[in-house]
XYZ file of C-alpha atoms in Angstrom:
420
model
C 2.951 -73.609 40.658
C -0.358 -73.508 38.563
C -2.240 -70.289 38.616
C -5.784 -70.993 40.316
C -8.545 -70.724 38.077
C -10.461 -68.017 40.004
C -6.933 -66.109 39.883
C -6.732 -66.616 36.218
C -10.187 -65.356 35.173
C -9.940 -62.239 37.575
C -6.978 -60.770 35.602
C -8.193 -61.739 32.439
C -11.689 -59.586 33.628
C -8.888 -56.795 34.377
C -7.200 -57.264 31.062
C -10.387 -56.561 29.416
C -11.051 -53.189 29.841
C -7.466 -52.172 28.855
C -8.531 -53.494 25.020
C -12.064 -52.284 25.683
C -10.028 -48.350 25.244
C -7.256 -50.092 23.086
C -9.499 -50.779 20.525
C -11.583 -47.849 20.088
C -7.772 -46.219 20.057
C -6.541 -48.824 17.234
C -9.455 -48.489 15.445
C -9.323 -44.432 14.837
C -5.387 -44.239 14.049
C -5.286 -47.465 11.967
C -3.209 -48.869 9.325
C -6.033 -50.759 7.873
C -7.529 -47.894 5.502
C -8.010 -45.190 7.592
C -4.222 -43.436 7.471
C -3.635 -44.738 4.230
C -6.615 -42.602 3.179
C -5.794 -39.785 5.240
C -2.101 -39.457 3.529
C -3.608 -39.995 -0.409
C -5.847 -37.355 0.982
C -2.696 -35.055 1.785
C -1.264 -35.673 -1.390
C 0.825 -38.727 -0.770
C 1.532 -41.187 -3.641
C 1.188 -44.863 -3.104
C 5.128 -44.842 -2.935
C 4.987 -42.945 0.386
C 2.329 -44.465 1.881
C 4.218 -47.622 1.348
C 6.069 -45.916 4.043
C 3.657 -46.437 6.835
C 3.956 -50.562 6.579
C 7.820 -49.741 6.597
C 7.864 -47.669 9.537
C 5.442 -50.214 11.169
C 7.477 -53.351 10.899
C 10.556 -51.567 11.879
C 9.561 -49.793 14.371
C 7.577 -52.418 15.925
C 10.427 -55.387 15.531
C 13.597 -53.872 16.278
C 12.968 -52.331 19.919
C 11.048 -55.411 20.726
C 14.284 -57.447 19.911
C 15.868 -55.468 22.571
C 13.432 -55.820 25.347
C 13.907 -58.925 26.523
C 17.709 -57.265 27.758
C 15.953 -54.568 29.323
C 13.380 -55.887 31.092
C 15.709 -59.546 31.867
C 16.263 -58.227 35.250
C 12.385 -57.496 36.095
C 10.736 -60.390 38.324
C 7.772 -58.349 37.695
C 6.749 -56.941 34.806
C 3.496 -54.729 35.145
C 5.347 -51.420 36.355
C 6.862 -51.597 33.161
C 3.735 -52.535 30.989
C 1.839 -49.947 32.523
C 4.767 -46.927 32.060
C 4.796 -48.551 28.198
C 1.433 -48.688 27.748
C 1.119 -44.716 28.976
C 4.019 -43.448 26.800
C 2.245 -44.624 23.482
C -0.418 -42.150 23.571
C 1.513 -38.952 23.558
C 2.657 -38.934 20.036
C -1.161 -39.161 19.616
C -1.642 -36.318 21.446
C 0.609 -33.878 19.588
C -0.394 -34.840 15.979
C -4.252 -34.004 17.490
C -2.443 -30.692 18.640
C -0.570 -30.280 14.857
C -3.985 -31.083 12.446
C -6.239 -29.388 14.779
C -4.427 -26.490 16.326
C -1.224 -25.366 14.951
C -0.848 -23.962 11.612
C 0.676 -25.760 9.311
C 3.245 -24.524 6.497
C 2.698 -27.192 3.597
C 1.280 -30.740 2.442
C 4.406 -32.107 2.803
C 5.208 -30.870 6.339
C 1.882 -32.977 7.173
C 3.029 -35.538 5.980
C 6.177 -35.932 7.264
C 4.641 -35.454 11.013
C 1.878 -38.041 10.890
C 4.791 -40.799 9.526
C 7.259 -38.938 12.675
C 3.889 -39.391 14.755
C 3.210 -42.835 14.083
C 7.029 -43.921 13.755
C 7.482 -42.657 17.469
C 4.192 -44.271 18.531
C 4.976 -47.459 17.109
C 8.490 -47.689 18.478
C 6.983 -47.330 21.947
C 4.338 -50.054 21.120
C 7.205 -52.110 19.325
C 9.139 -51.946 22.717
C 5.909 -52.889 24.540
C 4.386 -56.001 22.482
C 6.749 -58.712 23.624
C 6.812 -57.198 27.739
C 3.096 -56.980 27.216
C 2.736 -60.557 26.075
C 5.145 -61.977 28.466
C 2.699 -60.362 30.894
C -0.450 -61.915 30.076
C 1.733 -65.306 29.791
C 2.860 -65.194 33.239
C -0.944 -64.221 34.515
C -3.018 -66.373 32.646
C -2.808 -70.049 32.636
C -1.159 -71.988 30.061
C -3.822 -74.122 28.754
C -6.249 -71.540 28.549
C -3.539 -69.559 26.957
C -4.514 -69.041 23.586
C -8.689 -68.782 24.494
C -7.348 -65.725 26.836
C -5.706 -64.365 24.018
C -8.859 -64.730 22.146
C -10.872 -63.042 24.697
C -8.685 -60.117 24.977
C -8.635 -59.703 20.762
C -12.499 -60.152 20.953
C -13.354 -57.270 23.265
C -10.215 -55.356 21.300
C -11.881 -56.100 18.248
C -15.205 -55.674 19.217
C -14.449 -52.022 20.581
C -12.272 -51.800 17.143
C -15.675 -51.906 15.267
C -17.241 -49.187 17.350
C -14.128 -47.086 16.932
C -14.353 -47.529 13.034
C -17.813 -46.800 13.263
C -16.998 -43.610 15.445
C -14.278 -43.004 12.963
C -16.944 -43.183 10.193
C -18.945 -40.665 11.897
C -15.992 -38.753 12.623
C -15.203 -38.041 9.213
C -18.209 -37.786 7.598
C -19.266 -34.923 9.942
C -19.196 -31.335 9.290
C -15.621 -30.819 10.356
C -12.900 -29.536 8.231
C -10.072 -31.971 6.862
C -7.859 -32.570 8.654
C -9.428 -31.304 11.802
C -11.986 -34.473 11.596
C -8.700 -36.656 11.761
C -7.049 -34.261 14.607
C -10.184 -35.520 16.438
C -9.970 -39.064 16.117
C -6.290 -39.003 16.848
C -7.095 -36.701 20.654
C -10.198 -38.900 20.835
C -7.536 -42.333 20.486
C -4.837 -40.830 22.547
C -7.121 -39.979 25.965
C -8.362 -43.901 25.629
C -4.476 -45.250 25.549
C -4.132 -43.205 28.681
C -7.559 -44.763 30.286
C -6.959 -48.026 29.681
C -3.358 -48.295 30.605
C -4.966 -47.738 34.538
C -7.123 -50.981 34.022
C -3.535 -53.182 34.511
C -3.228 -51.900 38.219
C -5.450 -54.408 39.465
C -3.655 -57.397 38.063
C -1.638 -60.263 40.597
C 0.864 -61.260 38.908
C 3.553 -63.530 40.579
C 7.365 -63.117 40.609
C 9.107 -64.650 37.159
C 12.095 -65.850 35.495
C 14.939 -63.365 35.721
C 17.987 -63.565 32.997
C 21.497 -62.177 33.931
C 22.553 -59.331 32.485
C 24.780 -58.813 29.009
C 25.575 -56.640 26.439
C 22.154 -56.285 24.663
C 23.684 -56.493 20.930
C 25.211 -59.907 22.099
C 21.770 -61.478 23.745
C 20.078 -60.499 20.428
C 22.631 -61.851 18.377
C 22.919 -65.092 20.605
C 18.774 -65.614 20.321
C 19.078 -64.825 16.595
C 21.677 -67.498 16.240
C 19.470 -69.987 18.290
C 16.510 -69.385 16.600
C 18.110 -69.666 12.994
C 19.756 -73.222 14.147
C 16.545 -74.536 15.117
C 15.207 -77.811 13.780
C 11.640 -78.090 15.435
C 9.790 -76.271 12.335
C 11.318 -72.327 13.613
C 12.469 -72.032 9.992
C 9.591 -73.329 8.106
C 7.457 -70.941 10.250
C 9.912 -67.725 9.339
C 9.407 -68.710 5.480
C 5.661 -68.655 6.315
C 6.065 -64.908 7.530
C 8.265 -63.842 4.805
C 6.000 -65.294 2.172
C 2.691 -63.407 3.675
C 3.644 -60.217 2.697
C 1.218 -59.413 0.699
C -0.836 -58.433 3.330
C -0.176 -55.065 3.194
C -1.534 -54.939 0.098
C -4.841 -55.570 2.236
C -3.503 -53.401 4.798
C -2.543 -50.303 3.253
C -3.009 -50.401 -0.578
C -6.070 -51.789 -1.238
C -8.367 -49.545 0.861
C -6.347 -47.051 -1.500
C -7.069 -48.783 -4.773
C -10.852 -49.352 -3.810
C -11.363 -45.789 -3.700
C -11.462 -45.002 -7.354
C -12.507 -48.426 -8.711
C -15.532 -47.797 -6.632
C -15.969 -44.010 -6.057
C -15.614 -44.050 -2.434
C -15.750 -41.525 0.328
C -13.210 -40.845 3.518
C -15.601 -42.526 5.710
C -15.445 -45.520 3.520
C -12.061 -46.215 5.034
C -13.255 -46.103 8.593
C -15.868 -48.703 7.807
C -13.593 -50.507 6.210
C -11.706 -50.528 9.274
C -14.631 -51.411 11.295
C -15.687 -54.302 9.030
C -11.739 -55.453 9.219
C -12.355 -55.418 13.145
C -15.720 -57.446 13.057
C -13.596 -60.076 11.540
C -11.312 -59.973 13.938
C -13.887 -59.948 16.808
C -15.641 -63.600 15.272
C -12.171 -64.919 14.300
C -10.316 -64.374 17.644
C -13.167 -66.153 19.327
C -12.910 -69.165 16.809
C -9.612 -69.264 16.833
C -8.729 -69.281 20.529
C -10.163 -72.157 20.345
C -8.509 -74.103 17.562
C -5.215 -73.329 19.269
C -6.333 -74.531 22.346
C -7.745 -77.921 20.925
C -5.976 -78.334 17.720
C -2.508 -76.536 18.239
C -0.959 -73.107 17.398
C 0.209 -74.576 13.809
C -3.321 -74.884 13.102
C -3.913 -71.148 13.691
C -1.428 -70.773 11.222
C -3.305 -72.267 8.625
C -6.506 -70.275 9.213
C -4.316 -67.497 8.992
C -2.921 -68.041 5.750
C -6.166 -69.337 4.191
C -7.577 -66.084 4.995
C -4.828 -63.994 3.229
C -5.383 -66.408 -0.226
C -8.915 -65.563 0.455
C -8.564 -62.131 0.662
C -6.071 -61.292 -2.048
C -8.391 -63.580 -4.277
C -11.363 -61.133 -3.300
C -9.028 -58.055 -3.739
C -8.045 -58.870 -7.425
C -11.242 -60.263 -8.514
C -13.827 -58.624 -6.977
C -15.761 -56.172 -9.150
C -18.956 -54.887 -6.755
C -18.756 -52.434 -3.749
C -20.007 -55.509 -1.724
C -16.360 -57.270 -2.193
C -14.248 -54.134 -0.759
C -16.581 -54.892 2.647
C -16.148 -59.015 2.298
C -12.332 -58.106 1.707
C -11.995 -56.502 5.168
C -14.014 -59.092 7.024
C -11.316 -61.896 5.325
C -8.813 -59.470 6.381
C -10.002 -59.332 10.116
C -9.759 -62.902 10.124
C -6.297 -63.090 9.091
C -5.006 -60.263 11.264
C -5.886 -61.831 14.461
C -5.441 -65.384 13.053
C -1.523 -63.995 12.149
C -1.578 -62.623 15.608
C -2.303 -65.307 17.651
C -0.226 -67.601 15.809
C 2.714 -65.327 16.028
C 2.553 -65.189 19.542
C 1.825 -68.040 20.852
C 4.275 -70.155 18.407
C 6.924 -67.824 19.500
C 6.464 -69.291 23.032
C 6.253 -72.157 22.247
C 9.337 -72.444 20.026
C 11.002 -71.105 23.143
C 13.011 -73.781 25.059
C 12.851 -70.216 28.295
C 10.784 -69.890 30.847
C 11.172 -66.555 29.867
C 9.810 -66.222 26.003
C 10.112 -62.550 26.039
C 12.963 -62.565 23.660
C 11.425 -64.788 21.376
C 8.156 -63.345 20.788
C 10.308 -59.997 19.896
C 13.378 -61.500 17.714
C 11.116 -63.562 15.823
C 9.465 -60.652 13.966
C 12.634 -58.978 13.814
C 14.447 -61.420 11.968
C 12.172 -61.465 8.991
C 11.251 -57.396 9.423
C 14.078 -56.370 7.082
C 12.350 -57.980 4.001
C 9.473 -57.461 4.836
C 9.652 -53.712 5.025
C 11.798 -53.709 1.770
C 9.025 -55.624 -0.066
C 6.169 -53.661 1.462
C 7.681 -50.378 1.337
C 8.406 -50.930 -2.798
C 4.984 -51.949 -3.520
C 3.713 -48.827 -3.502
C 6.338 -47.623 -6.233
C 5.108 -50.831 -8.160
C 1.830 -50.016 -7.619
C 2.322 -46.707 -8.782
C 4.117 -48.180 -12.321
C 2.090 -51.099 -12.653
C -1.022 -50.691 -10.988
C -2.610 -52.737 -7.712
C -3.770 -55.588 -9.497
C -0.837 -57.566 -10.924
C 1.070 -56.313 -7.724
C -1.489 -58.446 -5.546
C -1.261 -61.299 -7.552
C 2.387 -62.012 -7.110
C 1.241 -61.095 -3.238
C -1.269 -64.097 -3.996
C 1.274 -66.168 -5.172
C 3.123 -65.915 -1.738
C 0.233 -66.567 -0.133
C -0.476 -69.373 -1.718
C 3.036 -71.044 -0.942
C 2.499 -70.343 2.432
C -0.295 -71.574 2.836
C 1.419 -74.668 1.253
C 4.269 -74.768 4.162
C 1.498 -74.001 7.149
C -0.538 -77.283 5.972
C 2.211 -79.673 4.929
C 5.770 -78.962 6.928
C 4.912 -76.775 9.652
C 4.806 -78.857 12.683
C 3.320 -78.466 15.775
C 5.820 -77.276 18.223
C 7.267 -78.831 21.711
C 5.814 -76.474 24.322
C 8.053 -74.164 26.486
C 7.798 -74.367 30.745
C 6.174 -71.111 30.395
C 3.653 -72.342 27.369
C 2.935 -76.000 27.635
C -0.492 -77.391 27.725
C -2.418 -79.528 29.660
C -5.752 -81.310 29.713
C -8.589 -79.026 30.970
């Protein structure tokens, strides 16, 4: 039965306010420049911040593999997003407690409990992303699928940019380090908790329900179906093992650009604020394209960005480019986002996609983290700049695959389009 259009757009106002706190959150405890910056600041090497990427990708594929089996049994799903959603903040919530409050015996205990903090946080989230997406799946409609998507991302990104610019403020303010960060992180934390509330008010109908089964051998069994599939799955896994070199963008370069250009903290949290203004314009273009033109075509906008951005990264020599490097950025984040997603369902041949949109990432995580988490030690030996050209390189190649061999996939029950 189609959802009713009224139906669909009253959820999707519901859905709203949930980013509207998720992205001021995001934006103060992100990857993109701001911790990165916070653990050089602490004394970490590029080597172990090449650990928060690794903890990232790990933490946010693995679980997710698994939820599908967990959550198999669950005609309805928003008990469960809502209890997931609520969990993620308190990691938050006790690093706030550990910078601000307690007091702490040495550089490297810091470090060691913002990468616990965010590892725990992040396995939560990693549990949550493919529940959560299944979700907004089953209570928006299909062909407005990837426009919903872009909605959601544009009010997440938009509140991203006035988090960064809170986060900017934050910092530069006449609090000590690290009690400026133990801010942002209680500030984050407290608008998890809010927004998790804002999914009460969502009607969502009863869905598919797998039978249960050993959870190592329904991951194993998706894994093997995925692998074996002939529809373009495989060129589309090359694709995300050969866009790695994002976290250069991610986590190095805000890094890099602070002594080529004799930057401050709160450069990082503009940065990040910039990064989420390109998100905000991108997720509203790109909704769009998916909707009209096909999820494959995402792809390419995606990877066009990354070239784009790398390119700026290595050859940009003003202040102006380490700004025009984030917006590129922002465009490829939610570009990669969207077209992760929603090609996930769509490779799915289940109503329920759950377990696709989490084994997916998963499959291609190992590598990823391994070639992520050793950059930094390259970096350290070799320096950022021929490190992001072979991270250019890949992009390139992708790039390559997204425009030439990556087809545009047969829709599942739960993802097919139809005509407006």
């Amino acid at each position: 039965m189609t959802l009713p259009l009224d139906r669909h757009w009253k959820n999707v106002s519901w859905l709203l306010p949930v980013e509207v706190f998720y992205g001021v959150a995001l934006a103060l405890i992100s990857m993109v420049a701001v911790l990165p910056v916070f653990l050089s600041r602490l004394g970490a090497t590029n080597a172990v911040i090449g650990a928060l990427p690794v903890i990232w990708l790990l933490a946010t594929s693995f679980p997710g593999a698994f939820a599908a089996h967990f959550t198999g049994g669950l005609a309805h799903r928003k008990r469960a997003v809502i209890i997931l959603h609520l969990l993620a903040w308190l990691p938050w919530l006790i690093l706030a407690a550990w910078f601000g409050v307690v007091g702490r015996p040495s550089a490297t205990a810091d470090i060691v409990a913002l990468l616990a903090g965010w590892g725990a946080s992040w396995i939560i989230m990693g549990f949550t992303i493919p529940v959560w997406i299944n979700f907004i799946g089953k209570v928006t409609r299909p062909e407005l699928r990837a426009r919903s998507f872009g909605t959601i991302f544009f009010f997440q990104t938009l509140m991203g940019a006035i988090g960064g610019w809170v986060g900017s403020r934050l910092l530069g303010s006449s609090l000590p380090f690290p009690a400026n960060y133990a801010l942002g992180f209680l500030v984050a934390g407290v608008c998890m908790a809010i927004g998790s509330f804002f999914f009460l008010p969502v009607r969502e109908d009863a869905g598919a329900m797998a039978e249960s089964s050993p959870a190592l051998a329904t991951v194993l069994r998706y894994v093997r179906e995925i692998l074996g599939n002939r529809t373009g799955l495989r060129v589309y896994l090359a694709v995300l093992l050969l866009s790695v070199g994002r976290f250069l963008l991610i986590t190095y370069y805000p890094v890099f650009a602070q002594s080529r250009f004799s930057l401050q903290a709160r450069d990082s949290a503009i940065y990040t604020a910039v990064c989420m203004s390109g998100q905000m314009i991108g997720s509203v273009v790109v909704g769009f394209i998916g909707d009209r033109f096909g999820y494959a075509r995402v792809a390419v906008v995606a990877m066009a960005a990354l070239t784009v951005g790398l390119a700026l990264a290595i050859w940009g020599s003003h202040p102006a480019f380490y700004y025009c490097t984030a917006f590129v950025l922002g465009i490829f984040i939610v570009s990669d986002v969207l077209a992760l997603f929603n090609l996930s369902m769509a490779f799915s041949p289940h109503e329920d996609n759950t377990a696709y949109i989490g084994i997916i990432p998963a499959i291609v995580a190992p590598f990823t983290a391994l070639v992520a988490g050793s950059s930094g030690t390259f970096i350290d030996r070799f320096g950022f700049i021929p490190i992001a050209c072979v991270g250019l390189a890949g992009a390139v190649a992708a790039l390559y695959l997204v425009v030439f061999h990556l087809p545009e996939p047969a829709y599942s029950l739960a993802g097919r389009r139809r005509s407006p």
